[in-house]
Amino acid sequence: MSHLISVQESLERILTAFSPVETEAVPLREAYGRVLSRPVTAPFDFPPFTNSSMDGFAVIAADTLPASTDKPVWLRTVADIPAGSHFDGSIRPGEAARIMTGAPLPEGADAVVPVESTHIGARFDGSAMPEKVGILQPVSPGDNVRPRGQDVRAGAPVLSAGTALRPQDIGMLASLGFTSVEVHRLPRITVFSTGDELVQPGEDLTPGKIYDSNSYVLRGLTRQSGCQVIDLGLAKDDPDQVRALFEEAVRQQADLILSSAGVSVGAHDYVRQVIESEGELSLWRVNMRPGKPLTFGRYQNVPFLGLAGNPVSAFVGYQVFVLPVLQKLRGLPALQRRSVKAVTGEPIRTDGRESYLRARVTVEGGIYRAVLSGHQGSGNLFSLIQANALLIVPSGVKSLPIGAELVAWLLDE
Ligand code: AMP
Ligand code: MG
């Protein structure tokens, strides 16, 4: 039995071989999900001008001091300022301007009286501006006013490098007038499957054949992670076909060649042979279950990651090894897993390898509880689709009672 390498060590070794992909400028409209390669600072104050946060009347607060419902303070209206316009003049004592939310506060005014606190009542109904307005409640300087630069000041940091842009981030960039941003380009990931037993859904399932499912899973996960997927299809256990896929991946300028199966001591596994003819390859036995065999190497200059072939092994291998690589390629900081501490709802046994068990995690009264979602065989996709988490049993632990606390990686968004 050769040496088992730990999950941690294999992941560290893999990650050192990758760095973030180059950057490019993209129009703001296409920036969703892309990762900023440079920090963004505000080019101007936001809001860019002092404005009203209410529909009402811009006033000099001191004028309103004696106002009450019984004894309104009457002010002469000298301007009407809808949103999008502005008033060049100045408000003097005894005067007011009708103003709408978002309109610039006129010179001289220092507060806004909401329309509800005037003789007009509830709200404006499209009526013409009155000649004077009765103020029913005093306001203090600054009331219902959003000062220029309240949100961000010119030159202030707004978004840091390594941010995956969310809709609200893009909204902020738009409000600061950006038309494009500097981001990492999309990493290009080629995906293929190998095996004489594999056929595509739609083809006949003749004796001994199964449908290729790993490509579907790996393509979906890769897309979900924000990378570009290039589907290279299937290769038979045939050195020429396998070589043709690697050549195609190089032509496609892949940042990573991702595959499953076909790298073992199996008599018909040609992936190893092909890679070794044009690059280098390490075959690891990782101290984990499922997903023990893992291949990492390079075909010409393109990194290659070969996951174990069984469908759940490939899925778990993706979560453990591929996702952190893709995040790094995209320019994101080290992956923070979405995980919780969960209490087991049943006794658990493993063979002592670090185990990634398919489980359903529910939360009751603030406590996460995990139960296994079905048979844990590494070929059983059905128990994987019943699961919403991978429950992690550390290496060296072979049995756990009900109520033991484990880390669970949450799988669903
Ligand atoms: P291998 O690593 O080639 O020995 O494959 C291990 C197991 O995974 C075998 O039962 C294969 O039939 C199965 N397998 C390999 N590739 C795929 C695939 N793309 N889709 C579904 N099952 C696969
Ligand atoms: Mg095979």
Coordinates of C-alpha atoms and ligand atoms in Angstrom, one line a residue:
M1 CA 0.0 0.0 0.0
S2 CA 1.5 3.3 -1.0
H3 CA 1.3 6.4 1.1
L4 CA -1.9 8.3 1.4
I5 CA -1.6 12.1 1.1
S6 CA -3.9 14.3 3.1
V7 CA -6.6 16.4 1.6
Q8 CA -5.0 19.6 2.9
E9 CA -1.6 18.8 1.5
S10 CA -2.9 17.8 -1.9
L11 CA -5.1 21.0 -2.1
E12 CA -2.1 23.2 -1.1
R13 CA 0.1 21.6 -3.8
I14 CA -2.6 22.0 -6.4
L15 CA -3.3 25.7 -5.5
T16 CA 0.3 26.8 -5.8
A17 CA 0.2 25.8 -9.5
F18 CA -2.5 28.4 -10.3
S19 CA -2.7 32.1 -10.3
P20 CA -5.5 34.5 -11.3
V21 CA -6.1 34.9 -15.1
E22 CA -5.4 38.1 -16.9
T23 CA -7.6 41.1 -16.8
E24 CA -9.8 43.0 -19.3
A25 CA -12.1 45.9 -19.3
V26 CA -15.8 45.0 -19.6
P27 CA -18.8 47.2 -20.1
L28 CA -20.8 47.6 -16.9
R29 CA -23.7 45.8 -18.4
E30 CA -21.6 42.6 -18.7
A31 CA -19.9 42.9 -15.4
Y32 CA -22.2 40.8 -13.3
G33 CA -20.3 38.0 -11.5
R34 CA -17.0 39.2 -12.8
V35 CA -14.2 39.8 -10.3
L36 CA -12.6 43.2 -10.0
S37 CA -8.9 43.2 -10.6
R38 CA -8.4 46.7 -9.2
P39 CA -9.9 48.6 -6.3
V40 CA -12.5 51.2 -7.2
T41 CA -12.5 54.6 -5.6
A42 CA -15.3 57.2 -5.9
P43 CA -14.5 59.7 -8.7
F44 CA -16.9 62.3 -7.0
D45 CA -19.0 62.8 -3.9
F46 CA -22.1 60.7 -3.7
P47 CA -24.8 62.0 -3.6
P48 CA -23.2 64.6 -5.9
F49 CA -25.3 67.4 -4.5
T50 CA -27.3 68.1 -1.3
N51 CA -30.9 67.1 -1.9
S52 CA -34.2 66.5 -0.3
S53 CA -35.2 63.1 1.0
M54 CA -38.9 64.0 1.1
D55 CA -41.5 65.7 -1.0
G56 CA -42.2 69.0 0.8
F57 CA -40.9 72.5 1.2
A58 CA -37.3 73.7 1.5
V59 CA -37.1 76.2 4.3
I60 CA -34.8 78.0 6.7
A61 CA -35.3 75.9 9.8
A62 CA -35.1 78.9 12.1
D63 CA -38.3 80.3 10.4
T64 CA -40.3 77.2 11.5
L65 CA -39.4 77.4 15.2
P66 CA -42.8 78.7 16.4
A67 CA -44.9 76.5 14.1
S68 CA -47.7 74.4 15.4
T69 CA -51.0 72.9 14.1
D70 CA -53.0 75.7 15.8
K71 CA -50.6 78.5 14.7
P72 CA -49.0 77.6 11.4
V73 CA -46.0 79.6 10.2
W74 CA -46.9 81.0 6.7
L75 CA -44.0 81.2 4.2
R76 CA -44.1 82.6 0.7
T77 CA -43.2 80.1 -2.0
V78 CA -40.7 81.4 -4.4
A79 CA -39.7 78.3 -6.4
D80 CA -40.9 74.9 -7.5
I81 CA -38.1 72.3 -7.7
P82 CA -39.1 68.9 -9.2
A83 CA -36.4 66.2 -9.2
G84 CA -34.1 66.7 -12.1
S85 CA -34.3 70.5 -12.0
H86 CA -32.6 73.1 -9.9
F87 CA -33.2 76.6 -8.6
D88 CA -30.6 79.3 -9.3
G89 CA -32.0 81.7 -6.7
S90 CA -31.7 81.7 -3.0
I91 CA -34.3 81.2 -0.2
R92 CA -34.5 84.2 2.2
P93 CA -36.1 84.5 5.6
G94 CA -39.9 84.1 5.3
E95 CA -39.6 82.1 2.0
A96 CA -39.9 78.5 1.0
A97 CA -39.6 76.4 -2.2
R98 CA -41.7 73.4 -3.1
I99 CA -39.3 70.5 -3.5
M100 CA -39.5 66.9 -4.5
T101 CA -37.5 63.9 -3.3
G102 CA -34.1 63.9 -4.9
A103 CA -34.2 67.6 -6.0
P104 CA -31.3 69.8 -5.1
L105 CA -31.7 71.9 -1.9
P106 CA -31.8 75.5 -2.9
E107 CA -29.2 78.0 -1.7
G108 CA -30.2 79.5 1.7
A109 CA -32.5 76.6 2.8
D110 CA -31.2 74.2 5.4
A111 CA -34.1 71.8 6.0
V112 CA -37.2 70.3 4.3
V113 CA -40.6 70.3 5.9
P114 CA -42.5 67.2 4.6
V115 CA -45.7 67.9 2.8
E116 CA -47.6 66.0 5.6
S117 CA -46.4 68.7 8.1
T118 CA -47.9 71.5 6.1
H119 CA -51.4 72.8 5.6
I120 CA -51.6 70.7 2.4
G121 CA -51.7 67.5 4.3
A122 CA -51.3 63.9 3.1
R123 CA -49.3 64.5 -0.1
F124 CA -49.0 66.4 -3.4
D125 CA -51.7 65.4 -5.9
G126 CA -50.4 67.1 -9.0
S127 CA -51.9 70.4 -7.9
A128 CA -50.2 73.7 -8.8
M129 CA -47.8 75.2 -6.2
P130 CA -49.7 77.3 -3.6
E131 CA -48.6 80.9 -3.2
K132 CA -47.8 80.3 0.4
V133 CA -47.4 77.3 2.6
G134 CA -48.5 76.8 6.2
I135 CA -45.9 75.0 8.3
L136 CA -47.5 73.0 11.1
Q137 CA -44.3 71.6 12.8
P138 CA -40.9 73.0 13.3
V139 CA -37.8 71.4 11.7
S140 CA -34.2 71.5 12.7
P141 CA -31.3 72.3 10.3
G142 CA -30.5 69.2 8.2
D143 CA -33.9 67.6 8.7
N144 CA -34.9 65.6 5.6
V145 CA -31.8 66.7 3.8
R146 CA -29.2 64.3 2.3
P147 CA -25.9 66.2 2.2
R148 CA -23.6 66.0 -0.7
G149 CA -21.1 63.1 -0.1
Q150 CA -23.1 61.6 2.7
D151 CA -22.8 58.1 1.2
V152 CA -19.2 58.3 -0.2
R153 CA -16.7 61.0 -0.6
A154 CA -14.6 61.6 -3.7
G155 CA -11.5 59.4 -3.5
A156 CA -12.9 57.0 -0.9
P157 CA -12.5 53.3 -1.5
V158 CA -15.8 51.8 -2.7
L159 CA -15.0 48.2 -3.8
S160 CA -11.8 46.2 -3.3
A161 CA -10.0 44.1 -5.8
G162 CA -11.2 40.5 -5.7
T163 CA -14.8 41.4 -5.3
A164 CA -17.2 39.3 -7.4
L165 CA -19.6 41.9 -8.6
R166 CA -23.2 41.6 -7.3
P167 CA -26.1 43.6 -8.8
Q168 CA -25.9 46.1 -6.0
D169 CA -22.2 46.6 -6.6
I170 CA -22.8 47.3 -10.2
G171 CA -25.6 49.7 -9.2
M172 CA -23.1 51.6 -7.1
L173 CA -20.6 51.7 -10.0
A174 CA -23.3 53.0 -12.3
S175 CA -24.3 55.7 -9.8
L176 CA -20.6 56.8 -9.8
G177 CA -20.7 57.1 -13.6
F178 CA -18.5 54.1 -14.5
T179 CA -19.2 52.7 -18.0
S180 CA -16.7 49.8 -17.7
V181 CA -14.7 48.1 -15.1
E182 CA -11.4 46.2 -15.0
V183 CA -12.0 42.6 -14.2
H184 CA -10.4 39.2 -14.6
R185 CA -11.4 37.5 -17.8
L186 CA -13.5 34.3 -17.6
P187 CA -11.3 31.3 -16.9
R188 CA -11.7 28.7 -19.6
I189 CA -12.3 25.2 -18.4
T190 CA -12.4 22.2 -20.7
V191 CA -14.4 19.2 -19.5
F192 CA -14.3 15.7 -20.9
S193 CA -15.0 12.1 -19.9
T194 CA -13.3 8.9 -20.9
G195 CA -14.3 5.3 -20.9
D196 CA -15.4 2.6 -23.3
E197 CA -18.5 2.1 -21.3
L198 CA -19.8 5.6 -21.7
V199 CA -22.5 6.7 -24.2
Q200 CA -24.4 10.0 -24.4
P201 CA -28.0 10.2 -23.4
G202 CA -30.0 9.7 -26.5
E203 CA -27.9 6.8 -27.7
D204 CA -28.7 3.2 -27.2
L205 CA -27.8 1.6 -23.9
T206 CA -26.4 -1.6 -25.2
P207 CA -25.1 -4.3 -22.8
G208 CA -22.3 -3.0 -20.6
K209 CA -22.8 0.6 -21.4
I210 CA -23.8 3.5 -19.1
Y211 CA -24.7 7.1 -19.8
D212 CA -22.0 9.7 -19.1
S213 CA -23.2 11.7 -16.2
N214 CA -19.9 13.1 -14.9
S215 CA -19.6 15.6 -17.7
Y216 CA -23.0 17.0 -17.0
V217 CA -22.2 17.4 -13.3
L218 CA -18.8 18.9 -13.9
R219 CA -20.0 21.3 -16.6
G220 CA -22.8 22.5 -14.4
L221 CA -20.6 23.0 -11.4
T222 CA -18.0 24.8 -13.4
R223 CA -20.6 27.1 -14.9
Q224 CA -22.1 27.7 -11.4
S225 CA -18.7 28.8 -10.2
G226 CA -18.5 31.6 -12.8
C227 CA -16.2 30.1 -15.3
Q228 CA -16.5 29.4 -19.0
V229 CA -17.0 25.8 -19.8
I230 CA -15.7 24.2 -23.0
D231 CA -17.3 20.8 -23.6
L232 CA -14.9 18.4 -25.2
G233 CA -17.3 15.4 -25.1
L234 CA -16.3 11.8 -24.7
A235 CA -13.2 9.7 -25.5
K236 CA -13.0 6.0 -25.7
D237 CA -10.3 4.2 -23.8
D238 CA -8.0 4.7 -26.7
P239 CA -4.7 6.7 -26.6
D240 CA -5.4 8.5 -29.9
Q241 CA -8.8 9.7 -28.8
V242 CA -7.5 10.7 -25.4
R243 CA -4.6 12.6 -27.0
A244 CA -7.0 14.4 -29.4
L245 CA -8.9 15.7 -26.5
F246 CA -5.8 17.1 -24.8
E247 CA -4.7 18.7 -28.1
E248 CA -8.1 20.3 -28.4
A249 CA -7.9 21.7 -24.9
V250 CA -4.5 23.2 -25.7
R251 CA -6.0 24.7 -28.9
Q252 CA -8.9 26.2 -26.9
Q253 CA -6.3 27.9 -24.6
A254 CA -7.8 26.2 -21.5
D255 CA -6.8 27.4 -18.1
L256 CA -7.6 24.0 -16.7
I257 CA -8.3 20.6 -18.3
L258 CA -10.9 18.9 -16.0
S259 CA -11.7 15.3 -16.4
S260 CA -12.9 12.3 -14.4
A261 CA -12.1 8.6 -14.5
G262 CA -9.6 6.7 -16.6
V263 CA -6.5 7.4 -14.5
S264 CA -5.7 4.4 -12.5
V265 CA -4.0 1.1 -12.8
G266 CA -6.9 -0.1 -15.0
A267 CA -5.6 -2.0 -18.0
H268 CA -7.3 0.4 -20.4
D269 CA -6.6 3.8 -18.7
Y270 CA -4.6 5.8 -21.3
V271 CA -4.9 9.2 -19.7
R272 CA -1.8 8.7 -17.7
Q273 CA 0.2 7.5 -20.7
V274 CA -0.9 10.4 -22.9
I275 CA -0.1 13.1 -20.3
E276 CA 3.3 11.6 -19.5
S277 CA 4.2 11.7 -23.2
E278 CA 3.6 15.5 -23.3
G279 CA 3.9 16.7 -19.8
E280 CA 4.0 15.5 -16.3
L281 CA 1.6 13.9 -13.9
S282 CA 1.3 13.0 -10.2
L283 CA -1.1 10.3 -9.2
W284 CA -2.1 10.7 -5.6
R285 CA -4.0 8.5 -3.3
V286 CA -5.8 11.0 -1.1
N287 CA -6.8 10.1 2.4
M288 CA -10.5 10.7 1.7
R289 CA -13.7 9.0 0.9
P290 CA -15.1 9.1 -1.7
G291 CA -12.5 10.4 -4.2
K292 CA -9.3 8.7 -3.2
P293 CA -7.5 8.6 -6.6
L294 CA -6.6 12.1 -7.8
T295 CA -4.5 13.1 -10.7
F296 CA -2.7 16.4 -11.1
G297 CA -0.4 17.3 -13.9
R298 CA 0.2 19.3 -17.0
Y299 CA -0.3 18.5 -20.6
Q300 CA 2.1 20.8 -22.4
N301 CA 1.5 24.0 -20.4
V302 CA -2.0 23.4 -19.4
P303 CA -2.8 22.2 -15.9
F304 CA -4.8 19.0 -15.7
L305 CA -7.0 17.7 -12.8
G306 CA -8.3 14.2 -13.1
L307 CA -11.0 13.3 -10.6
A308 CA -12.1 9.8 -9.6
G309 CA -14.6 8.3 -12.0
N310 CA -17.4 7.3 -9.8
P311 CA -20.1 10.0 -10.0
V312 CA -20.2 11.0 -6.4
S313 CA -16.4 10.8 -6.2
A314 CA -16.2 13.2 -9.1
F315 CA -18.7 15.5 -7.4
V316 CA -16.9 15.5 -4.1
G317 CA -13.5 15.9 -5.8
Y318 CA -14.9 19.0 -7.5
Q319 CA -16.0 20.5 -4.3
V320 CA -12.8 19.8 -2.4
F321 CA -10.2 20.4 -5.1
V322 CA -11.6 22.1 -8.2
L323 CA -13.8 24.8 -6.7
P324 CA -10.9 26.4 -4.8
V325 CA -8.8 26.4 -8.0
L326 CA -11.6 28.0 -10.0
Q327 CA -12.0 30.7 -7.4
K328 CA -8.3 31.4 -7.5
L329 CA -8.3 31.6 -11.3
R330 CA -11.2 34.0 -11.2
G331 CA -9.2 36.3 -9.0
L332 CA -11.2 35.7 -5.8
P333 CA -9.6 35.5 -2.3
A334 CA -9.2 32.1 -0.7
L335 CA -12.5 30.2 -0.7
Q336 CA -14.8 30.6 2.3
R337 CA -17.0 27.6 2.3
R338 CA -20.6 28.0 3.2
S339 CA -20.6 25.7 6.2
V340 CA -22.3 25.1 9.5
K341 CA -21.7 23.0 12.6
A342 CA -24.3 20.2 12.5
V343 CA -25.3 17.6 15.1
T344 CA -25.6 14.1 13.8
G345 CA -29.1 12.6 14.0
E346 CA -27.8 9.0 13.8
P347 CA -24.6 7.1 14.6
I348 CA -21.9 7.3 11.9
R349 CA -19.2 4.8 10.9
T350 CA -16.4 5.3 8.5
D351 CA -13.2 3.6 7.6
G352 CA -11.1 6.3 9.1
R353 CA -10.4 8.3 6.0
E354 CA -11.6 11.9 5.9
S355 CA -15.2 11.3 4.8
Y356 CA -17.6 13.5 2.9
L357 CA -21.0 12.1 3.6
R358 CA -24.1 13.0 1.7
A359 CA -26.5 14.4 4.3
R360 CA -29.7 16.4 4.7
V361 CA -29.2 19.3 7.1
T362 CA -32.2 21.0 8.7
V363 CA -32.4 23.7 11.3
E364 CA -34.6 23.4 14.3
G365 CA -34.6 26.0 17.0
G366 CA -31.2 27.4 15.8
I367 CA -29.6 23.9 15.8
Y368 CA -28.5 22.3 12.6
R369 CA -29.2 18.6 12.5
A370 CA -27.8 16.2 9.9
V371 CA -29.0 12.8 8.7
L372 CA -27.5 10.8 6.0
S373 CA -29.5 11.0 2.8
G374 CA -29.1 7.4 1.6
H375 CA -26.6 4.8 0.6
Q376 CA -23.1 6.2 0.6
G377 CA -21.8 4.2 -2.3
S378 CA -19.6 6.3 -4.5
G379 CA -21.6 5.5 -7.6
N380 CA -25.0 6.5 -6.1
L381 CA -26.1 9.8 -7.5
F382 CA -29.6 9.4 -6.0
S383 CA -28.4 9.9 -2.5
L384 CA -26.5 12.9 -3.7
I385 CA -29.5 14.5 -5.1
Q386 CA -31.4 13.9 -1.8
A387 CA -28.6 15.7 0.0
N388 CA -28.2 19.4 0.7
A389 CA -24.8 19.1 2.5
L390 CA -21.6 17.2 2.7
L391 CA -21.0 16.2 6.3
I392 CA -17.3 15.9 7.0
V393 CA -15.9 13.3 9.3
P394 CA -12.2 14.0 10.1
S395 CA -9.6 11.4 9.3
G396 CA -8.9 9.0 12.1
V397 CA -12.5 9.1 13.4
K398 CA -14.2 5.7 12.7
S399 CA -17.4 5.9 14.7
L400 CA -19.5 8.7 16.1
P401 CA -22.6 8.5 18.3
I402 CA -25.9 10.4 17.7
G403 CA -25.4 14.0 18.7
A404 CA -21.8 14.4 17.6
E405 CA -20.9 17.8 16.1
L406 CA -19.5 17.9 12.6
V407 CA -18.8 20.5 10.0
A408 CA -21.3 20.4 7.1
W409 CA -20.7 22.2 3.8
L410 CA -24.0 23.5 2.4
L411 CA -24.5 22.6 -1.2
D412 CA -27.5 24.6 -2.2
E413 CA -27.7 28.3 -2.8
Ligands
AMP1 P1 -12.6 4.5 -13.8 O1 -12.0 5.5 -13.0 O2 -12.5 4.7 -15.3 O3 -12.2 3.1 -13.4 O4 -14.2 4.6 -13.5 C1 -14.7 4.3 -12.2 C2 -16.2 4.1 -12.2 O5 -16.8 5.4 -12.6 C3 -16.7 3.1 -13.2 O6 -17.8 2.4 -12.6 C4 -17.1 4.0 -14.4 O7 -18.1 3.3 -15.2 C5 -17.7 5.2 -13.7 N1 -17.6 6.3 -14.6 C6 -16.5 6.8 -15.1 N2 -16.7 7.8 -15.9 C7 -18.0 8.1 -15.8 C8 -18.9 9.1 -16.3 N3 -18.4 10.1 -17.1 N4 -20.2 9.1 -16.0 C9 -20.6 8.1 -15.2 N5 -19.9 7.2 -14.6 C10 -18.6 7.1 -14.9
MG2 MG -12.7 3.9 -17.1

